[in-house]
Short mmCIF file of C-alpha atoms in Angstrom, two decimals:
data_model
loop_
_atom_site.label_atom_id
_atom_site.label_comp_id
_atom_site.label_asym_id
_atom_site.label_seq_id
_atom_site.Cartn_x
_atom_site.Cartn_y
_atom_site.Cartn_z
CA UNK A 262 173.09 191.29 -9.53
CA UNK A 263 176.49 192.54 -8.31
CA UNK A 264 177.86 193.20 -4.86
CA UNK A 265 177.78 196.91 -5.70
CA UNK A 266 173.99 196.72 -6.08
CA UNK A 267 173.72 195.28 -2.55
CA UNK A 268 175.89 198.13 -1.23
CA UNK A 269 173.69 200.64 -3.04
CA UNK A 270 170.61 199.08 -1.43
CA UNK A 271 172.15 199.47 2.05
CA UNK A 272 172.72 203.15 1.17
CA UNK A 273 169.10 203.44 0.04
CA UNK A 274 167.82 201.95 3.34
CA UNK A 275 169.74 204.61 5.29
CA UNK A 276 168.29 207.41 3.15
CA UNK A 277 164.75 205.98 3.54
CA UNK A 278 165.29 205.94 7.32
CA UNK A 279 166.61 209.53 7.22
CA UNK A 280 163.64 210.68 5.13
CA UNK A 281 161.13 209.14 7.60
CA UNK A 282 162.91 210.51 10.71
CA UNK A 283 162.68 214.03 9.25
CA UNK A 284 158.91 214.11 9.90
CA UNK A 285 158.23 211.25 12.36
CA UNK A 286 159.41 209.99 15.75
CA UNK A 287 159.26 206.17 15.86
CA UNK A 288 160.04 203.95 18.86
CA UNK A 289 163.64 203.51 17.60
CA UNK A 290 165.74 205.55 15.18
CA UNK A 291 167.18 202.36 13.67
CA UNK A 292 164.78 201.15 10.98
CA UNK A 293 165.71 197.49 11.64
CA UNK A 294 164.09 197.75 15.11
CA UNK A 295 160.70 199.02 13.92
CA UNK A 296 157.66 196.84 14.49
CA UNK A 297 153.90 197.00 14.88
CA UNK A 298 152.54 200.53 14.81
CA UNK A 299 155.86 201.97 13.54
CA UNK A 300 155.59 199.87 10.38
CA UNK A 301 151.94 200.94 9.91
CA UNK A 302 152.94 204.64 10.12
CA UNK A 303 155.77 204.03 7.63
CA UNK A 304 153.44 202.22 5.20
CA UNK A 305 151.04 205.16 5.35
CA UNK A 306 153.83 207.71 4.72
CA UNK A 307 155.16 205.61 1.79
CA UNK A 308 151.71 205.49 0.19
CA UNK A 309 151.37 209.26 0.65
CA UNK A 310 154.75 210.32 -0.75
CA UNK A 311 155.69 207.59 -3.25
CA UNK A 312 152.21 206.32 -4.24
CA UNK A 313 153.31 202.78 -3.47
CA UNK A 314 152.95 200.14 -0.80
CA UNK A 315 155.25 197.72 1.02
CA UNK A 316 153.93 194.64 2.79
CA UNK A 317 154.95 193.59 6.29
CA UNK A 318 156.60 190.47 4.85
CA UNK A 319 158.73 192.55 2.46
CA UNK A 320 159.66 194.96 5.26
CA UNK A 321 160.77 192.15 7.57
CA UNK A 322 162.71 190.44 4.76
CA UNK A 323 164.76 193.43 3.59
CA UNK A 324 164.84 195.89 6.52
CA UNK A 325 165.17 193.55 9.52
CA UNK A 326 168.32 191.90 8.13
CA UNK A 327 171.52 193.81 7.39
CA UNK A 328 173.33 193.33 5.14
CA UNK A 329 170.89 191.59 2.78
CA UNK A 330 171.90 188.84 0.36
CA UNK A 331 169.36 189.63 -2.34
CA UNK A 332 167.60 192.67 -3.78
CA UNK A 333 163.84 193.39 -3.79
CA UNK A 334 161.93 193.57 -7.06
CA UNK A 335 162.78 196.51 -9.31
CA UNK A 336 159.34 198.10 -8.74
CA UNK A 337 159.95 198.11 -4.96
CA UNK A 338 163.43 199.61 -5.50
CA UNK A 339 161.88 202.38 -7.61
CA UNK A 340 159.22 203.12 -4.95
CA UNK A 341 161.83 203.37 -2.17
CA UNK A 342 164.06 205.55 -4.39
CA UNK A 343 161.15 207.94 -5.09
CA UNK A 344 160.42 208.08 -1.35
CA UNK A 345 164.08 209.04 -0.71
CA UNK A 346 163.83 211.89 -3.24
CA UNK A 347 165.11 210.34 -6.49
CA UNK A 348 163.50 209.67 -9.85
CA UNK A 349 164.22 205.92 -9.88
CA UNK A 350 166.56 203.21 -8.65
CA UNK A 351 168.88 203.94 -11.60
CA UNK A 352 168.90 207.63 -10.67
CA UNK A 353 169.77 206.76 -7.07
CA UNK A 354 172.73 204.58 -8.13
CA UNK A 355 173.85 207.26 -10.57
CA UNK A 356 174.08 209.75 -7.70
CA UNK A 357 175.96 207.29 -5.44
CA UNK A 358 178.65 205.89 -7.74
CA UNK A 359 181.56 204.10 -6.13
CA UNK A 360 185.15 204.46 -7.36
CA UNK A 361 185.62 203.02 -10.90
CA UNK A 362 181.88 202.11 -11.12
CA UNK A 363 180.23 202.52 -14.53
CA UNK A 364 176.48 202.23 -15.13
CA UNK A 365 175.42 200.83 -18.52
CA UNK A 366 171.99 201.46 -20.04
CA UNK A 367 169.87 198.34 -20.48
CA UNK A 368 169.45 199.12 -24.19
CA UNK A 369 173.16 198.86 -24.94
CA UNK A 370 173.21 195.11 -24.28
CA UNK A 371 170.71 194.46 -27.09
CA UNK A 372 173.16 195.87 -29.72
CA UNK A 373 176.20 193.99 -28.42
CA UNK A 374 178.14 192.42 -31.40
CA UNK A 375 179.66 189.78 -29.09
CA UNK A 376 176.41 187.80 -29.19
CA UNK A 377 176.47 187.62 -32.99
CA UNK A 378 180.15 186.55 -32.99
CA UNK A 379 179.31 183.73 -30.58
CA UNK A 380 176.40 182.44 -32.67
CA UNK A 381 178.17 182.53 -36.07
CA UNK A 382 180.39 179.41 -35.52
CA UNK A 383 177.36 177.40 -34.33
CA UNK A 384 175.31 178.38 -37.40
CA UNK A 385 178.18 177.51 -39.78
CA UNK A 386 178.56 174.09 -38.11
CA UNK A 387 174.85 173.31 -38.53
CA UNK A 388 174.97 174.34 -42.21
CA UNK A 389 177.91 171.98 -42.85
CA UNK A 390 176.07 169.06 -41.29
CA UNK A 391 173.01 169.70 -43.49
CA UNK A 392 175.13 169.92 -46.66
CA UNK A 393 176.94 166.67 -45.82
CA UNK A 394 173.63 164.83 -45.53
CA UNK A 395 172.50 166.10 -48.93
CA UNK A 396 175.77 165.70 -50.91
CA UNK A 397 176.78 162.24 -49.55
CA UNK A 398 173.82 159.86 -50.07
CA UNK A 399 176.03 156.76 -50.62
CA UNK A 400 175.08 154.94 -47.43
CA UNK A 401 171.40 155.67 -47.98
CA UNK A 402 171.52 154.19 -51.56
CA UNK A 403 173.27 151.01 -50.34
CA UNK A 404 170.68 150.52 -47.64
CA UNK A 405 167.79 150.96 -50.12
CA UNK A 406 169.40 148.46 -52.55
CA UNK A 407 169.66 145.82 -49.82
CA UNK A 408 166.00 146.30 -48.96
CA UNK A 409 165.04 145.85 -52.65
CA UNK A 410 166.93 142.55 -52.87
CA UNK A 411 165.19 141.17 -49.79
CA UNK A 412 161.77 142.26 -51.00
CA UNK A 413 162.20 140.75 -54.48
CA UNK A 414 162.93 137.20 -53.30
CA UNK A 415 161.38 134.68 -55.74
CA UNK A 416 159.02 132.26 -54.07
CA UNK A 417 157.77 130.49 -57.20
CA UNK A 418 160.20 127.54 -56.92
CA UNK A 419 159.88 127.04 -53.17
CA UNK A 420 158.71 123.56 -52.07
CA UNK A 421 155.53 123.16 -50.07
CA UNK A 422 155.33 120.59 -47.29
CA UNK A 423 151.92 119.01 -47.17
CA UNK A 424 150.51 117.54 -44.00
CA UNK A 425 148.37 114.56 -44.80
CA UNK A 426 147.42 113.85 -41.21
CA UNK A 427 143.75 113.56 -40.30
CA UNK A 428 142.02 116.18 -38.10
CA UNK A 429 139.92 115.03 -35.22
CA UNK A 430 136.86 116.98 -33.92
CA UNK A 431 134.95 116.95 -30.65
CA UNK A 432 131.18 116.93 -30.67
CA UNK A 433 129.75 119.27 -27.95
CA UNK A 434 126.48 118.21 -26.32
CA UNK A 435 123.49 120.24 -27.44
CA UNK A 436 121.90 120.27 -24.02
CA UNK A 437 123.50 121.26 -20.72
CA UNK A 438 123.05 119.07 -17.75
CA UNK A 439 120.93 120.05 -14.78
CA UNK A 440 124.01 120.37 -12.56
CA UNK A 441 125.64 122.96 -14.84
CA UNK A 442 122.45 125.04 -14.94
CA UNK A 443 122.22 125.02 -11.13
CA UNK A 444 125.86 126.06 -10.84
CA UNK A 445 125.33 128.93 -13.26
CA UNK A 446 122.29 130.31 -11.44
CA UNK A 447 124.02 129.85 -8.07
CA UNK A 448 126.95 132.02 -9.14
CA UNK A 449 124.57 134.62 -10.53
CA UNK A 450 122.75 134.75 -7.19
CA UNK A 451 125.98 135.06 -5.21
CA UNK A 452 127.18 137.86 -7.52
CA UNK A 453 123.90 139.76 -7.06
CA UNK A 454 124.10 139.50 -3.26
CA UNK A 455 127.72 140.69 -3.25
CA UNK A 456 126.81 143.63 -5.48
CA UNK A 457 124.02 144.66 -3.08
CA UNK A 458 126.35 144.41 -0.08
CA UNK A 459 129.01 146.53 -1.80
CA UNK A 460 126.39 149.16 -2.67
CA UNK A 461 125.21 149.27 0.95
CA UNK A 462 128.78 149.74 2.18
CA UNK A 463 129.40 152.58 -0.27
CA UNK A 464 126.12 154.45 0.13
CA UNK A 465 125.21 153.51 3.71
CA UNK A 466 125.88 157.05 5.01
CA UNK A 467 123.55 158.57 2.42
CA UNK A 468 120.88 155.90 2.92
CA UNK A 469 120.76 156.09 6.71
CA UNK A 470 121.83 159.72 7.32
CA UNK A 471 119.57 162.74 7.64
CA UNK A 472 120.16 166.46 7.05
CA UNK A 473 119.32 169.12 9.64
CA UNK A 474 119.19 172.89 8.97
CA UNK A 475 119.95 175.41 11.72
CA UNK A 476 119.53 179.16 11.19
CA UNK A 477 121.10 181.44 13.80
CA UNK A 478 119.16 184.56 14.84
CA UNK A 479 120.24 187.66 16.78
CA UNK A 480 118.18 187.43 19.98
CA UNK A 481 117.94 191.22 20.44
CA UNK A 482 117.27 192.21 16.85
CA UNK A 483 115.32 189.11 15.71
CA UNK A 484 117.27 189.01 12.43
CA UNK A 485 119.72 186.65 10.80
CA UNK A 486 123.31 187.00 11.99
CA UNK A 487 125.45 188.67 9.34
CA UNK A 488 128.76 187.19 10.55
CA UNK A 489 130.66 183.91 10.46
CA UNK A 490 130.07 181.55 13.38
CA UNK A 491 132.29 178.78 14.68
CA UNK A 492 130.32 175.54 15.24
CA UNK A 493 131.93 172.67 17.16
CA UNK A 494 130.27 169.25 17.01
CA UNK A 495 130.93 167.24 20.17
CA UNK A 496 130.81 163.43 20.10
CA UNK A 497 131.46 161.00 22.91
CA UNK A 498 135.06 159.75 23.08
CA UNK A 499 136.00 161.87 20.04
CA UNK A 500 137.77 165.18 19.51
CA UNK A 501 135.52 168.13 18.55
CA UNK A 502 134.88 168.70 14.84
CA UNK A 503 134.97 172.36 13.80
CA UNK A 504 132.66 173.84 11.13
CA UNK A 505 132.08 177.41 9.91
CA UNK A 506 128.53 178.75 9.49
CA UNK A 507 128.46 181.35 6.71
CA UNK A 508 126.70 184.72 7.18
CA UNK A 509 122.93 184.74 6.47
CA UNK A 510 122.98 181.04 5.55
CA UNK A 511 121.67 178.05 7.54
CA UNK A 512 124.17 175.61 8.97
CA UNK A 513 123.57 172.18 7.38
CA UNK A 514 124.65 169.10 9.32
CA UNK A 515 124.29 165.53 8.06
CA UNK A 516 124.32 162.70 10.60
CA UNK A 517 122.85 159.31 11.44
CA UNK A 518 123.24 159.80 15.21
CA UNK A 519 120.26 160.12 17.53
CA UNK A 520 121.71 162.99 19.59
CA UNK A 521 123.48 166.23 18.73
CA UNK A 522 125.66 168.50 20.87
CA UNK A 523 127.16 171.59 19.28
CA UNK A 524 128.94 174.68 20.65
CA UNK A 525 128.35 177.91 18.73
CA UNK A 526 130.78 180.80 19.24
CA UNK A 527 131.72 184.13 17.68
CA UNK A 528 133.70 187.21 18.76
CA UNK A 529 130.45 189.22 18.69
CA UNK A 530 128.02 186.70 20.27
CA UNK A 531 128.05 184.81 23.52
CA UNK A 532 129.10 181.17 23.31
CA UNK A 533 126.14 178.77 23.58
CA UNK A 534 125.99 174.96 23.89
CA UNK A 535 123.02 173.41 22.06
CA UNK A 536 121.80 169.84 22.64
CA UNK A 537 119.14 168.11 20.60
CA UNK A 538 117.41 164.71 20.55
CA UNK A 539 117.32 164.11 16.81
CA UNK A 540 114.63 161.42 17.07
CA UNK A 541 112.05 164.11 17.90
CA UNK A 542 113.81 167.28 16.68
CA UNK A 543 112.59 169.05 13.50
CA UNK A 544 114.73 169.09 10.36
CA UNK A 545 114.84 172.92 10.26
CA UNK A 546 115.15 175.16 13.32
CA UNK A 547 115.95 178.76 14.26
CA UNK A 548 118.40 179.21 17.17
CA UNK A 549 118.77 182.52 18.98
CA UNK A 550 122.20 183.78 20.12
CA UNK A 551 122.74 186.56 22.64
CA UNK A 552 124.98 189.31 21.24
CA UNK A 553 128.16 190.38 23.03
CA UNK A 554 127.30 194.07 23.15
CA UNK A 555 130.72 195.15 24.37
CA UNK A 556 132.52 193.34 21.57
CA UNK A 557 130.13 194.82 18.99
CA UNK A 558 130.64 198.34 20.37
CA UNK A 559 134.40 197.81 20.42
CA UNK A 560 134.34 196.73 16.76
CA UNK A 561 132.12 199.68 15.79
CA UNK A 562 134.28 202.29 17.52
CA UNK A 563 137.45 200.71 16.11
CA UNK A 564 136.17 200.87 12.52
CA UNK A 565 134.44 204.27 12.63
CA UNK A 566 136.34 207.27 11.22
CA UNK A 567 133.88 209.98 12.29
CA UNK A 568 133.88 212.04 15.50
CA UNK A 569 137.28 210.87 16.74
CA UNK A 570 136.98 212.68 20.08
CA UNK A 571 133.75 210.89 20.99
CA UNK A 572 135.21 207.63 19.70
CA UNK A 573 138.24 207.93 22.03
CA UNK A 574 135.98 208.70 25.00
CA UNK A 575 133.79 205.65 24.39
CA UNK A 576 136.77 203.33 23.96
CA UNK A 577 138.34 204.70 27.14
CA UNK A 578 135.09 203.96 29.00
CA UNK A 579 134.64 200.44 27.58
CA UNK A 580 138.22 199.19 28.12
CA UNK A 581 139.59 198.51 31.62
CA UNK A 582 142.83 200.27 32.60
CA UNK A 583 144.44 196.87 33.27
CA UNK A 584 143.24 195.26 30.03
CA UNK A 585 145.47 192.79 28.18
CA UNK A 586 145.58 193.68 24.47
CA UNK A 587 147.21 191.44 21.84
CA UNK A 588 147.87 192.14 18.17
CA UNK A 589 148.30 189.00 16.02
CA UNK A 590 150.49 189.25 12.90
CA UNK A 591 150.10 187.23 9.68
CA UNK A 592 153.78 186.52 9.09
CA UNK A 593 156.49 184.07 10.12
CA UNK A 594 158.79 186.68 11.65
CA UNK A 595 156.63 188.16 14.41
CA UNK A 596 153.67 186.36 15.94
CA UNK A 597 151.99 188.40 18.71
CA UNK A 598 152.63 191.86 20.17
CA UNK A 599 151.11 193.21 23.40
CA UNK A 600 150.17 196.85 23.97
CA UNK A 601 148.55 198.94 26.68
CA UNK A 602 145.12 200.54 26.58
CA UNK A 603 146.26 204.02 25.49
CA UNK A 604 148.41 202.71 22.65
CA UNK A 605 145.50 200.61 21.35
CA UNK A 606 143.18 203.64 21.40
CA UNK A 607 145.81 205.68 19.53
CA UNK A 608 146.12 202.91 16.93
CA UNK A 609 142.40 202.49 16.19
CA UNK A 610 141.77 206.26 16.11
CA UNK A 611 144.49 206.78 13.52
CA UNK A 612 142.82 207.75 10.20
CA UNK A 613 144.60 205.04 8.19
CA UNK A 614 143.43 202.81 5.36
CA UNK A 615 144.99 199.85 7.20
CA UNK A 616 142.11 199.93 9.72
CA UNK A 617 139.74 198.78 6.97
CA UNK A 618 141.20 195.30 7.55
CA UNK A 619 141.00 195.37 11.38
CA UNK A 620 139.41 192.20 12.75
CA UNK A 621 138.51 191.53 16.41
CA UNK A 622 139.38 187.89 17.18
CA UNK A 623 138.28 187.62 20.83
CA UNK A 624 137.23 189.73 23.84
CA UNK A 625 136.61 189.08 27.53
CA UNK A 626 134.84 191.23 30.13
CA UNK A 627 134.94 191.33 33.94
CA UNK A 628 132.01 191.35 36.38
CA UNK A 629 131.52 195.11 35.99
CA UNK A 630 131.23 194.84 32.20
CA UNK A 631 134.65 196.36 31.44
CA UNK A 632 136.67 194.74 28.66
CA UNK A 633 139.62 192.91 30.25
CA UNK A 634 141.11 191.26 27.14
CA UNK A 635 141.22 192.13 23.42
CA UNK A 636 142.80 190.03 20.69
CA UNK A 637 142.81 191.54 17.18
CA UNK A 638 144.69 191.55 13.90
CA UNK A 639 145.02 193.77 10.84
CA UNK A 640 144.74 191.47 7.83
CA UNK A 641 147.18 191.94 4.98
CA UNK A 642 145.24 191.90 1.69
CA UNK A 643 148.15 192.80 -0.54
CA UNK A 644 148.49 190.39 -3.47
CA UNK A 645 151.75 188.49 -3.67
CA UNK A 646 153.66 189.63 -6.70
#
């Protein structure tokens, strides 16, 4: 990568900005100041015109900083070049040559004779070393001759020193004494007791614990809840322990305690605190949760793509004029952005594929039933390349 490539990329960013401004009116003309809904509109236009996609992370990395110190991947450079009206990144550079700049085709480097000239001395050196080993076996022959002399040493005339000393033996008793038998069985008994104690320490939770199954039911529809639920287990003098109950599956909790206190919450159901005396409670139980109708309606009208006029009217009725609305981002550059009611309605009524990943995190209502707070995010499902 050369400095000229970085300069070409800065040129490309300006042409991408110019191309977008020709048909759109973002919050700022400068592409480095775009955020939130402006980036979503740009992603949609890029998919439409260049048949490609750019993630929020890539946008923040290469468009928020100027000048950049590294180039994006070649496929991203090609997509941006096509969006700006060129065939490829190579075509873009070809039409923006600087003084004395020459572009070489990638294929020319494969036929470069300089590589062969560099390798020839190394190959000749290796061949000489191999020939030397074959044609000069003198040292090897000397070494083999020395080994033969050592191996052929004559041992026929060697003297043998005989030891005429007498060997003494110890006679072991055939029967063990009563004390030794008692000691043996005592150690066996102690070992068995220790083994039992170790087993109890290892498996005590499984031996003394009990499993309980809780299925969560929609109180209005009398059916299993098809959504994830947050379950907090509260214990005295301990911090809460958080679990996730999967959709349409019972929540399984293993404990040896006599009492259970758990708080069940979800963006679409009202938070409920459940207390049980496990000495008399059944092992399996169905628990009803009251749905948060406003949150469910908000999610439905945010995801629906039919009858946009009616959808806007319903959202305008559900949301208070003074509502606080937060969008949470899944990146390290920008955490949370606030927006007003009208901008939120415009965002969720935009016929964009990005809304397929919209997720309502939390909602709050006032005494009249109007939604006073909305926290949501648009998940980024693009695979990291």
